[in-house]
PDB file of C-alpha atoms and ligand atoms in Angstrom:
ATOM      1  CA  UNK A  17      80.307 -28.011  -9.513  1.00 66.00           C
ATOM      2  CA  UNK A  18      79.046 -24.583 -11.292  1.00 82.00           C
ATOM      3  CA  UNK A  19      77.193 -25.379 -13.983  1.00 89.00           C
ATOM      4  CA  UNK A  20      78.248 -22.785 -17.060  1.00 93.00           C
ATOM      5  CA  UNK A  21      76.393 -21.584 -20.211  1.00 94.00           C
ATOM      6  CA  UNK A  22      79.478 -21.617 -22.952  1.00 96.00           C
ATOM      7  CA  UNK A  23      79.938 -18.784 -25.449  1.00 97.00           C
ATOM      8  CA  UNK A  24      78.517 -21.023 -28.509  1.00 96.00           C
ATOM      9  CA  UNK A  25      75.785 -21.997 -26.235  1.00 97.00           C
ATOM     10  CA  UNK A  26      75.102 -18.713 -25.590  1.00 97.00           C
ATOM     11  CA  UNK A  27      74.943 -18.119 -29.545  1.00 97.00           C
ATOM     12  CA  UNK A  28      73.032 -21.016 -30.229  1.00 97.00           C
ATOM     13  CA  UNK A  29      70.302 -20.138 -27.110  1.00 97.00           C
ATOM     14  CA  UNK A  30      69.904 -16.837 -28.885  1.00 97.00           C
ATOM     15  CA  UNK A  31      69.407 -18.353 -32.424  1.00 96.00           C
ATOM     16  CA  UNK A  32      66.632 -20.617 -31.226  1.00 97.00           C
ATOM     17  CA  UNK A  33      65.156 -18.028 -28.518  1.00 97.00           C
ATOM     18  CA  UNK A  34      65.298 -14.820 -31.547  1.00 97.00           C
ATOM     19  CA  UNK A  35      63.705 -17.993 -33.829  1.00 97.00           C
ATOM     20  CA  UNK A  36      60.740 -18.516 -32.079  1.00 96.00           C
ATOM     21  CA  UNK A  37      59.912 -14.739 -30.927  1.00 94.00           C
ATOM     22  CA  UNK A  38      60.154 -13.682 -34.514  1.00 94.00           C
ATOM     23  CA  UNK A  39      57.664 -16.368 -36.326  1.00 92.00           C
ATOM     24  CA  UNK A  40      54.081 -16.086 -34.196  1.00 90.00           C
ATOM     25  CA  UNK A  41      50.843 -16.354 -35.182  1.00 91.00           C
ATOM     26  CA  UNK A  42      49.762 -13.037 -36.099  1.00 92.00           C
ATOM     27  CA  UNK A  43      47.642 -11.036 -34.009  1.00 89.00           C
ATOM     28  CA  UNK A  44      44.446 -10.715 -36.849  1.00 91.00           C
ATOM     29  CA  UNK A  45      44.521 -14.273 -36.665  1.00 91.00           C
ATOM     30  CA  UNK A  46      44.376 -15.051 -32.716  1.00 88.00           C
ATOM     31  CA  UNK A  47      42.705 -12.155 -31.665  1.00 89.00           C
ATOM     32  CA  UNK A  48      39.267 -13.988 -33.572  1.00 91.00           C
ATOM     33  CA  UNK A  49      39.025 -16.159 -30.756  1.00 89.00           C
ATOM     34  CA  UNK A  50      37.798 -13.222 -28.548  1.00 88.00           C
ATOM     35  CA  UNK A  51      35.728 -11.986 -31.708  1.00 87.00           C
ATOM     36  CA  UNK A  52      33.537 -15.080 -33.442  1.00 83.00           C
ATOM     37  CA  UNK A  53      30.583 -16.333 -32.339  1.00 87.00           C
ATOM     38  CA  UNK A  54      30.626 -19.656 -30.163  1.00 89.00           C
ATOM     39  CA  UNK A  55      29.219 -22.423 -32.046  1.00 91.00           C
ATOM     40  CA  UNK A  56      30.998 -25.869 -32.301  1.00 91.00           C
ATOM     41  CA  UNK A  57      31.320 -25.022 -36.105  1.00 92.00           C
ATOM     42  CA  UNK A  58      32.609 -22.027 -35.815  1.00 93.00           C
ATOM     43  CA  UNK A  59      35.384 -23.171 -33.293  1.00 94.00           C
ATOM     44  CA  UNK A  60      36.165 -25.882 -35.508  1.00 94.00           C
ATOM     45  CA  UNK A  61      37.049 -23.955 -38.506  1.00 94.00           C
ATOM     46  CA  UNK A  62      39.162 -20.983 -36.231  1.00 95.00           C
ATOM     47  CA  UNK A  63      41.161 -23.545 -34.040  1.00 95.00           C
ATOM     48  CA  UNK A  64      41.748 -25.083 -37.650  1.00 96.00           C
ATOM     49  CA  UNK A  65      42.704 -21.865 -39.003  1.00 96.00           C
ATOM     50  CA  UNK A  66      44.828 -21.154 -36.055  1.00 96.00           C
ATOM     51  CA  UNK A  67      46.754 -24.378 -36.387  1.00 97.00           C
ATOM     52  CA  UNK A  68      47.414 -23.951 -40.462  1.00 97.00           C
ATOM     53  CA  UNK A  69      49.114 -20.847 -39.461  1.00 97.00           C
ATOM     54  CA  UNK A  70      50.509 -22.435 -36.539  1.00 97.00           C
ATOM     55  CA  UNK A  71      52.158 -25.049 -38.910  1.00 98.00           C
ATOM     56  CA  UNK A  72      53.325 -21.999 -41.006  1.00 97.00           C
ATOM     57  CA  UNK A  73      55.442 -20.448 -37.710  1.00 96.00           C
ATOM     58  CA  UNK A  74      56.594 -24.379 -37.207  1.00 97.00           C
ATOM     59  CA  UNK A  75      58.550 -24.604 -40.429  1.00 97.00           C
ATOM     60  CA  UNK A  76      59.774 -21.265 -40.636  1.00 97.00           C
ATOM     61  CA  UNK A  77      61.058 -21.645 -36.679  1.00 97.00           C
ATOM     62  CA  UNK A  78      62.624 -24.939 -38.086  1.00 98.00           C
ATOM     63  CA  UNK A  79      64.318 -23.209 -40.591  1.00 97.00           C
ATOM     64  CA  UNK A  80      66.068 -21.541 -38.034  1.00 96.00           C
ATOM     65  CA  UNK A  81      67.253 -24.399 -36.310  1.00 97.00           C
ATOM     66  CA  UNK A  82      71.243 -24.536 -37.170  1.00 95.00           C
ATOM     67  CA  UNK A  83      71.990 -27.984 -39.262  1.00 96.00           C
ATOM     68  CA  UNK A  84      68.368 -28.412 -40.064  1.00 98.00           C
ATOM     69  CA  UNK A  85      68.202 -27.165 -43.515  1.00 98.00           C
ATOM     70  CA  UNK A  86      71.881 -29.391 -43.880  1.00 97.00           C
ATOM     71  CA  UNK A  87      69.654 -32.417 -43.188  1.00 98.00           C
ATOM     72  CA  UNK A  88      68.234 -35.144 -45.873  1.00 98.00           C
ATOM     73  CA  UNK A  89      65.323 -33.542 -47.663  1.00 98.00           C
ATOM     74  CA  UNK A  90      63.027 -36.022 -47.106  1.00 98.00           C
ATOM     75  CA  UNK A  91      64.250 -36.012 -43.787  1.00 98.00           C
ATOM     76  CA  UNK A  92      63.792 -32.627 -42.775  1.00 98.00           C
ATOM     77  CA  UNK A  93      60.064 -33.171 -44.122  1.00 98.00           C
ATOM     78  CA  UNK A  94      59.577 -36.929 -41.855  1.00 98.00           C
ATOM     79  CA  UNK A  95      60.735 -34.678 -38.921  1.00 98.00           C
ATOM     80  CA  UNK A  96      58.165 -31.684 -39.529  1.00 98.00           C
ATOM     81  CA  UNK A  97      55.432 -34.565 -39.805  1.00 97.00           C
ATOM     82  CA  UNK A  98      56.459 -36.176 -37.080  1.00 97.00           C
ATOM     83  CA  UNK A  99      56.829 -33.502 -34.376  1.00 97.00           C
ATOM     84  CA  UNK A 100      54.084 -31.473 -35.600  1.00 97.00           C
ATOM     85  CA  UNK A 101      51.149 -31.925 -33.231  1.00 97.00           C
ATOM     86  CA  UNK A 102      53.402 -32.167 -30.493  1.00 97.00           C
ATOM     87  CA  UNK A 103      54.367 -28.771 -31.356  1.00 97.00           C
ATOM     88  CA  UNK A 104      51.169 -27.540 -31.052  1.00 96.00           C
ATOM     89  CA  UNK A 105      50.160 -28.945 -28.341  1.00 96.00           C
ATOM     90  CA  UNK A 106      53.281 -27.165 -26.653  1.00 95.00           C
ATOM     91  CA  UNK A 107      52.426 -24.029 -28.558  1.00 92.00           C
ATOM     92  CA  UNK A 108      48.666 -23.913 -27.230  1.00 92.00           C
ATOM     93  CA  UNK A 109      49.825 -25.413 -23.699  1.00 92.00           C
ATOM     94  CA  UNK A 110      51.210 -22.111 -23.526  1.00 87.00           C
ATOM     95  CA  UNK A 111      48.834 -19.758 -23.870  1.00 84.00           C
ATOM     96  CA  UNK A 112      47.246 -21.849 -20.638  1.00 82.00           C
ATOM     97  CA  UNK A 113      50.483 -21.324 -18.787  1.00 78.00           C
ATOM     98  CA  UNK A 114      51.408 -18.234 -19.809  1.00 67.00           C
ATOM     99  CA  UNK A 115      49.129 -14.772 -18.867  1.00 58.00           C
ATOM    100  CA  UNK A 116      47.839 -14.267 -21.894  1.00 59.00           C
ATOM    101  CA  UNK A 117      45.748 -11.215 -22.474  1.00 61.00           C
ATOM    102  CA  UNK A 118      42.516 -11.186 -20.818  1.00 63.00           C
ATOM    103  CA  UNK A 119      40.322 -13.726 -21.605  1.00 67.00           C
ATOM    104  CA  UNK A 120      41.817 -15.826 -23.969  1.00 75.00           C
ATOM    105  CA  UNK A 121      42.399 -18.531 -22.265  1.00 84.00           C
ATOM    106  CA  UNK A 122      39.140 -19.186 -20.825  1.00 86.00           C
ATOM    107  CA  UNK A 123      38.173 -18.178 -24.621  1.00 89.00           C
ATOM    108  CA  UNK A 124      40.559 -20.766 -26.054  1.00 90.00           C
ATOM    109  CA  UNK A 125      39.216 -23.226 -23.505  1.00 92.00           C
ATOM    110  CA  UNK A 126      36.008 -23.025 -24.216  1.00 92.00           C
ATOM    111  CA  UNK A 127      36.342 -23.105 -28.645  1.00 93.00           C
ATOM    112  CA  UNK A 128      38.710 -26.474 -27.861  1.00 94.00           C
ATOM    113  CA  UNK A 129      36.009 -28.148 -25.473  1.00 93.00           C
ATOM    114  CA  UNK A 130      32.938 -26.923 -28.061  1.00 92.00           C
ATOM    115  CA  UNK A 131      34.468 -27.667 -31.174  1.00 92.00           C
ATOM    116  CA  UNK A 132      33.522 -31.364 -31.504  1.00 89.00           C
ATOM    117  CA  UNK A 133      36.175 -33.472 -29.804  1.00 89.00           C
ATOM    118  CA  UNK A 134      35.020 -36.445 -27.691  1.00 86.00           C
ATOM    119  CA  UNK A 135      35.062 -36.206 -23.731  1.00 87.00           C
ATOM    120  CA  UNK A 136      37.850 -39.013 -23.976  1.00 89.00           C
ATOM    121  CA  UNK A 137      40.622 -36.802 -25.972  1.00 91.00           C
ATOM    122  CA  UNK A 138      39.626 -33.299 -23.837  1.00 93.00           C
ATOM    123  CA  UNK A 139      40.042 -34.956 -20.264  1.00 93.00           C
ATOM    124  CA  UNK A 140      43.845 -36.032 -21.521  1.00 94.00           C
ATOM    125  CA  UNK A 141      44.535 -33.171 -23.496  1.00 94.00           C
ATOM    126  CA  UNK A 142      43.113 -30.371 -20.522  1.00 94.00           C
ATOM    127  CA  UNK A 143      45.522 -32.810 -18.040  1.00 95.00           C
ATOM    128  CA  UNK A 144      49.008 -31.938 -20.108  1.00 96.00           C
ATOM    129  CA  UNK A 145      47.758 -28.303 -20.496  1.00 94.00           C
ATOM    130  CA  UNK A 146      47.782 -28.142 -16.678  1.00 92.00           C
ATOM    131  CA  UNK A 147      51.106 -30.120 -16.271  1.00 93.00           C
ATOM    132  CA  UNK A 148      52.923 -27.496 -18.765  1.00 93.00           C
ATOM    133  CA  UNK A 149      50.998 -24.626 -16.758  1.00 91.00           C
ATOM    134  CA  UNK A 150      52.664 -25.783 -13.462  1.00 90.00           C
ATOM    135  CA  UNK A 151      55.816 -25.534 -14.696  1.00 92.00           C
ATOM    136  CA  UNK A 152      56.443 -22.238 -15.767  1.00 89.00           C
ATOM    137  CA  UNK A 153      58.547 -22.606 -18.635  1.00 92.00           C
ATOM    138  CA  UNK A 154      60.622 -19.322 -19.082  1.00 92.00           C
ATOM    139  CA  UNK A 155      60.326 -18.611 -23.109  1.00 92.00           C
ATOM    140  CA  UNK A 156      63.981 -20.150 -23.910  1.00 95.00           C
ATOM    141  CA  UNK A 157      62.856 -23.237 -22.222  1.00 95.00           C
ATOM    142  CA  UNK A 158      59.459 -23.169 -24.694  1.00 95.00           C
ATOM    143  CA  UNK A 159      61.788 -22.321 -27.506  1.00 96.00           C
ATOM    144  CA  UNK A 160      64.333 -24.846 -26.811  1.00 97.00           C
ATOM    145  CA  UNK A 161      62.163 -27.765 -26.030  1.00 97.00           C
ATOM    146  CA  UNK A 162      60.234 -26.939 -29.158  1.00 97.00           C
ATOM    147  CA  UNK A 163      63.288 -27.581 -31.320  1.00 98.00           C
ATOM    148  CA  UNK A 164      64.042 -30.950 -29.363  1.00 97.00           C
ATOM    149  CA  UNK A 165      61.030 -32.100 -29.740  1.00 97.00           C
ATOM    150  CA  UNK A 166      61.243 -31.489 -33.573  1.00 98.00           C
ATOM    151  CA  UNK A 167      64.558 -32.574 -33.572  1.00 98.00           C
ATOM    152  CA  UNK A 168      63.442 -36.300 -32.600  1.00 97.00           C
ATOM    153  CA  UNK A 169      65.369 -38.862 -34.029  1.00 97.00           C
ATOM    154  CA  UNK A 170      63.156 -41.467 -34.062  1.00 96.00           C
ATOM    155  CA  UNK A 171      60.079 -40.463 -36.194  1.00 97.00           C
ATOM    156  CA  UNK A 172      58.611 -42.378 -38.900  1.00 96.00           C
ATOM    157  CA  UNK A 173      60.657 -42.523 -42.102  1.00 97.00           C
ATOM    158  CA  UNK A 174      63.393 -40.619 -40.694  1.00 98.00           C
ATOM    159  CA  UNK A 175      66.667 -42.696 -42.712  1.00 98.00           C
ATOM    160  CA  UNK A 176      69.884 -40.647 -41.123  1.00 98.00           C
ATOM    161  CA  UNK A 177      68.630 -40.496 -37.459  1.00 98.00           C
ATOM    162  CA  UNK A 178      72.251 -40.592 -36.296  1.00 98.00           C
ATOM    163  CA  UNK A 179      72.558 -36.692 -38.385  1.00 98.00           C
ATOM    164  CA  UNK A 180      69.229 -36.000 -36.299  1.00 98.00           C
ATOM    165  CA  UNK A 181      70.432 -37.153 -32.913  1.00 98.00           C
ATOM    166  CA  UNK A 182      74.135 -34.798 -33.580  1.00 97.00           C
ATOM    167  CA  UNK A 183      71.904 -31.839 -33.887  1.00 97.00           C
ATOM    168  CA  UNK A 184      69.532 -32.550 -31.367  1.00 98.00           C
ATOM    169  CA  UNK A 185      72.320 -33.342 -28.643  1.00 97.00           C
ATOM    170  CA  UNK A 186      73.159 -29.526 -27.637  1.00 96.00           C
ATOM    171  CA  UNK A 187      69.900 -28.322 -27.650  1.00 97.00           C
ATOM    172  CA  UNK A 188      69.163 -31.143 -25.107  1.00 97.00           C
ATOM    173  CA  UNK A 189      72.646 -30.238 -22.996  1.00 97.00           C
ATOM    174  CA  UNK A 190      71.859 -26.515 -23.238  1.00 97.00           C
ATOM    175  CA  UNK A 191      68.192 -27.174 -22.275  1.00 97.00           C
ATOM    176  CA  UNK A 192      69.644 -29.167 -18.960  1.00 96.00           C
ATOM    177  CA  UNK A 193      72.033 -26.151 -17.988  1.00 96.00           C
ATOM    178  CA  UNK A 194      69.154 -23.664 -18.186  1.00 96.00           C
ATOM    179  CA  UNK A 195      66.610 -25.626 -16.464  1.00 96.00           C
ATOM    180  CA  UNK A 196      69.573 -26.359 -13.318  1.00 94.00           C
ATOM    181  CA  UNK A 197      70.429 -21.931 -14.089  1.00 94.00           C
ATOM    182  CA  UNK A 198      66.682 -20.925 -14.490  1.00 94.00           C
ATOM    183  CA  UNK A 199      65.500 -23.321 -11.310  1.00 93.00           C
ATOM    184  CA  UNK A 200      67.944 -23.735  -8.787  1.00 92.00           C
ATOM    185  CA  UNK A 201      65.336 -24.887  -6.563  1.00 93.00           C
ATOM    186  CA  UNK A 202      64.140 -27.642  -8.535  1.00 93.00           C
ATOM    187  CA  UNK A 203      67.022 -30.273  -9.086  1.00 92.00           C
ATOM    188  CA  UNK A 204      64.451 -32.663 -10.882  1.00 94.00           C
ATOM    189  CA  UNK A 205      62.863 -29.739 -13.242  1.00 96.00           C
ATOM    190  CA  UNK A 206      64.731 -30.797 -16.198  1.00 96.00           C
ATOM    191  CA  UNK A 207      63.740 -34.301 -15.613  1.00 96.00           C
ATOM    192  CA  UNK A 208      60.101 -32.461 -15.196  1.00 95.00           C
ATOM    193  CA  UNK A 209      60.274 -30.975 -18.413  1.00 95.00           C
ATOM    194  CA  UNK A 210      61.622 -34.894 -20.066  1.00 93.00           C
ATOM    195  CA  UNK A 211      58.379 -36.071 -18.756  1.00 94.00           C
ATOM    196  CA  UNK A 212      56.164 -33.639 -20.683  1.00 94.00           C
ATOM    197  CA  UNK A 213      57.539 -35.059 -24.007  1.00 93.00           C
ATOM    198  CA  UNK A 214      56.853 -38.535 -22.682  1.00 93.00           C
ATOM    199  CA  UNK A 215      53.239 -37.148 -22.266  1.00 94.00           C
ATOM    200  CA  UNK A 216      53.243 -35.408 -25.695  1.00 94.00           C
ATOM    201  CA  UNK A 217      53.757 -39.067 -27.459  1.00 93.00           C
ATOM    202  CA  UNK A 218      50.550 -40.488 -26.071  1.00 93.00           C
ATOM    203  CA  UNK A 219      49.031 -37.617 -27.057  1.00 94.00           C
ATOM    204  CA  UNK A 220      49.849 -37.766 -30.871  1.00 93.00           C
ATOM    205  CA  UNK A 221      47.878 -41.194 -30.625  1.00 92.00           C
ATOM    206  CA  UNK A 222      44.837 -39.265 -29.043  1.00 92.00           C
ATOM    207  CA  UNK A 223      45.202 -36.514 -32.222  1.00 95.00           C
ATOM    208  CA  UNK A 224      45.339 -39.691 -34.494  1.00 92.00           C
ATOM    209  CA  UNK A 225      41.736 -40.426 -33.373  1.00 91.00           C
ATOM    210  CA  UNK A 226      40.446 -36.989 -33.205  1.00 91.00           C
ATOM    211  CA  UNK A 227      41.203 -36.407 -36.633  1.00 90.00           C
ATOM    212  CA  UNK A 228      39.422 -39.644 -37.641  1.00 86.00           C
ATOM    213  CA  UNK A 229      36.697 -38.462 -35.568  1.00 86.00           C
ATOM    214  CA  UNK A 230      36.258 -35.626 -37.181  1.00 85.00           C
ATOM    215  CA  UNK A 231      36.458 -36.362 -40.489  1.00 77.00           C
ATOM    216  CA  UNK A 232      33.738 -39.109 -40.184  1.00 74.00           C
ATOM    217  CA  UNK A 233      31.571 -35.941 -39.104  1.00 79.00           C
ATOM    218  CA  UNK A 234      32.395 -34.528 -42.416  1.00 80.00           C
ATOM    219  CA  UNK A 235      34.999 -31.999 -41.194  1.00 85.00           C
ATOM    220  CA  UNK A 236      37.165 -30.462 -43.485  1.00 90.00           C
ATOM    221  CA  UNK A 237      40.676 -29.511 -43.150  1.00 94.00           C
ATOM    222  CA  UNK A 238      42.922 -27.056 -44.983  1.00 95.00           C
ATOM    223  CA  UNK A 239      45.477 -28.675 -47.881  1.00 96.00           C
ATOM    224  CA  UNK A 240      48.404 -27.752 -45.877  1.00 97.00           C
ATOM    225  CA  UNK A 241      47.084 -29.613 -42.940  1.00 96.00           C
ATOM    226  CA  UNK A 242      45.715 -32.571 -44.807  1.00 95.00           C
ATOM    227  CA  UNK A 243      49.290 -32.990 -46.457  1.00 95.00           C
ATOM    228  CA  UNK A 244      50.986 -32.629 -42.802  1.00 95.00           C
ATOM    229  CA  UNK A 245      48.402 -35.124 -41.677  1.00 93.00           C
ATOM    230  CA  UNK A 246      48.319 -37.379 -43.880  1.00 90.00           C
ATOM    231  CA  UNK A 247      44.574 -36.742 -44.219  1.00 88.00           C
ATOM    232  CA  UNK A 248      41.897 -36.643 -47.383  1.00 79.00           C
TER     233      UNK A 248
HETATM  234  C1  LIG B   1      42.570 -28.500 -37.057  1.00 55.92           C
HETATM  235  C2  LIG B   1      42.185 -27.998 -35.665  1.00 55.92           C
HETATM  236  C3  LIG B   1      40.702 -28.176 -35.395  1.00 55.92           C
HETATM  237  C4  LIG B   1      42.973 -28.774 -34.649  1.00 55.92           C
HETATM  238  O1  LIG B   1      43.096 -30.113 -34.697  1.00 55.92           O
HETATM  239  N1  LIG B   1      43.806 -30.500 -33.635  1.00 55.92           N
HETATM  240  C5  LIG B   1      44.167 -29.400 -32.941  1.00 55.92           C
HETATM  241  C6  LIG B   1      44.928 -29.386 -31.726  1.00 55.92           C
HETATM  242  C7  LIG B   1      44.300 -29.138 -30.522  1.00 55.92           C
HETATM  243 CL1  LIG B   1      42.584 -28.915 -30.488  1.00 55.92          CL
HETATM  244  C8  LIG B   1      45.016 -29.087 -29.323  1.00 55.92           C
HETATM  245  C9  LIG B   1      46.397 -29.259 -29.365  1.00 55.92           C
HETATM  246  C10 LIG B   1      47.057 -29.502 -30.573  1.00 55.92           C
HETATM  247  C11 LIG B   1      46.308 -29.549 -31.747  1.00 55.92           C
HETATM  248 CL2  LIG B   1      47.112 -29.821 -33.248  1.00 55.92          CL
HETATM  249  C12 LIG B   1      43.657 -28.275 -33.576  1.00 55.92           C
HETATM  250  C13 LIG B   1      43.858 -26.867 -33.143  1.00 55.92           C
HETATM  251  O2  LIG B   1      45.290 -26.756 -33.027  1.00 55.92           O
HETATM  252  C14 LIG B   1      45.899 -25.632 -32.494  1.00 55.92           C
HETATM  253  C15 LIG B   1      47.259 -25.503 -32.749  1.00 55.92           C
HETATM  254  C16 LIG B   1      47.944 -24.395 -32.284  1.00 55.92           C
HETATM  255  C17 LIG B   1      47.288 -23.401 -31.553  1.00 55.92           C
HETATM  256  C18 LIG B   1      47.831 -22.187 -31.065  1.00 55.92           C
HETATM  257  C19 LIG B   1      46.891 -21.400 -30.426  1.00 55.92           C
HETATM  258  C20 LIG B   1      47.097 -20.089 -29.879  1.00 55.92           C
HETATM  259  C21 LIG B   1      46.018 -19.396 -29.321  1.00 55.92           C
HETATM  260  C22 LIG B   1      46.218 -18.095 -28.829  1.00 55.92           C
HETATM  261  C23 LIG B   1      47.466 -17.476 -28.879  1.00 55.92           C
HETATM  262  C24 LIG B   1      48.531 -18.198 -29.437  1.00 55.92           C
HETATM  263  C25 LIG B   1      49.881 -17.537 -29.512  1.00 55.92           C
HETATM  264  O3  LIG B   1      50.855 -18.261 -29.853  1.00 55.92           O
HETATM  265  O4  LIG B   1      49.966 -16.319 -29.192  1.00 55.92           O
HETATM  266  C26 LIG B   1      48.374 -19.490 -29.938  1.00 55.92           C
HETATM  267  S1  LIG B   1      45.375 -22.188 -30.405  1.00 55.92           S
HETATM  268  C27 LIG B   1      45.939 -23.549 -31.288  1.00 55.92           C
HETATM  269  C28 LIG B   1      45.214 -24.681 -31.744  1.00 55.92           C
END
């Protein structure tokens, strides 16, 4: 039967979509990846300075989310820990999918392969970058599977997950309309799209170890990522 995008979906795709255009990482920040010189240090501390303003844009996008700031307190802070890193690793997954401007994805490549993570974690973490890029999210399904994925029920030292799992329901339903509008051809896309969250869980482990990693080599981290973290 035809599948129909209702008018309060319609004003809840346009909360979440006008949500994540409007918090980015600004441009003076980014455009350094094109700018500083290559050395493993140096890529280190801009891919960390990139992802404390990357966690800046997360909470202010989850601020947007409708019932989020309604949550428990402590809850709405479990779910920004929890979902984090997934978040950026959907974040930077597209910049590999999406043509970005010249050059900064080779650019962003190359800083995240010399910026002392271990061959184990790139190999994994270079596979779901090319599993995102092949599916051509369109920007409300990058929006909208961003707040799903923060809207997780089932992260550590979330207490009211049922509250969690009411809010995260219509973004799910309204992500499974779009992905059945948006790709007619595909009948298994949304399933697709399921599958890269499955992936992003493993990869939190992987993070886990990187950070440990790198903090045995003396790394340092910025306070709002160490408290995010759960670091120093
Ligand atoms: C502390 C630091 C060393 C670190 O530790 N783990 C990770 C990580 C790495 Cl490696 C890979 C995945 C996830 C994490 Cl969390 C990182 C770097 O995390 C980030 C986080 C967000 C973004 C957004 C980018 C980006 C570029 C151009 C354009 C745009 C754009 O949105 O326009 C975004 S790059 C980038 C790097």
């Amino acid at each position: 039967e035809k599948v129909e995008i209702t008018k309060e979906q319609e004003a809840l795709m346009k909360l979440i979509v006008d949500a994540y255009n409007k918090h980015q990482i600004p441009q003076d920040v980014t455009k350094k990846l094109l700018q500083e010189q290559y050395s493993t240090e140096e890529n280190f501390i801009l891919l960390t300075e990139i992802a404390t303003s990357q966690v800046q844009v997360l909470v202010e996008f989850t601020k947007n989310i409708p019932g989020f700031l309604s949550l428990d307190h402590e809850d709405q802070i479990a779910l920004l820990k929890g979902s984090a890193v997934e978040a950026m690793f959907l974040r930077s997954a597209q910049v590999f999918s999406r043509k970005m401007p010249i050059g900064h994805t080779e650019v962003l490549e190359e800083r995240i392969r010399k910026s002392g993570i271990s061959e184990e974690f790139i190999t994994p973490l270079f596979n779901f970058y090319k599993s995102v890029g092949e599916l051509h999210m369109s920007l409300e399904e990058q929006a909208l599977l961003t707040a799903v994925t923060i809207l997780t029920p089932d992260r550590p030292y979330v207490k009211d997950q049922q509250t969690v799992e009411l809010l995260q329901e219509p973004m799910v339903d309204l992500l499974k309309k779009l992905c059945v509008l948006q790709h007619p051809q595909e009948p298994q896309y949304f399933a697709r799209l399921l599958g890269r969250l499955t992936e992003l869980r493993t990869l939190n482990h992987y993070h886990a170890e990187m950070l440990t990693s790198w903090r045995v080599n003396d790394h340092k981290f910025t306070p709002l990522l160490c408290e995010i973290w759960d670091v120093q």
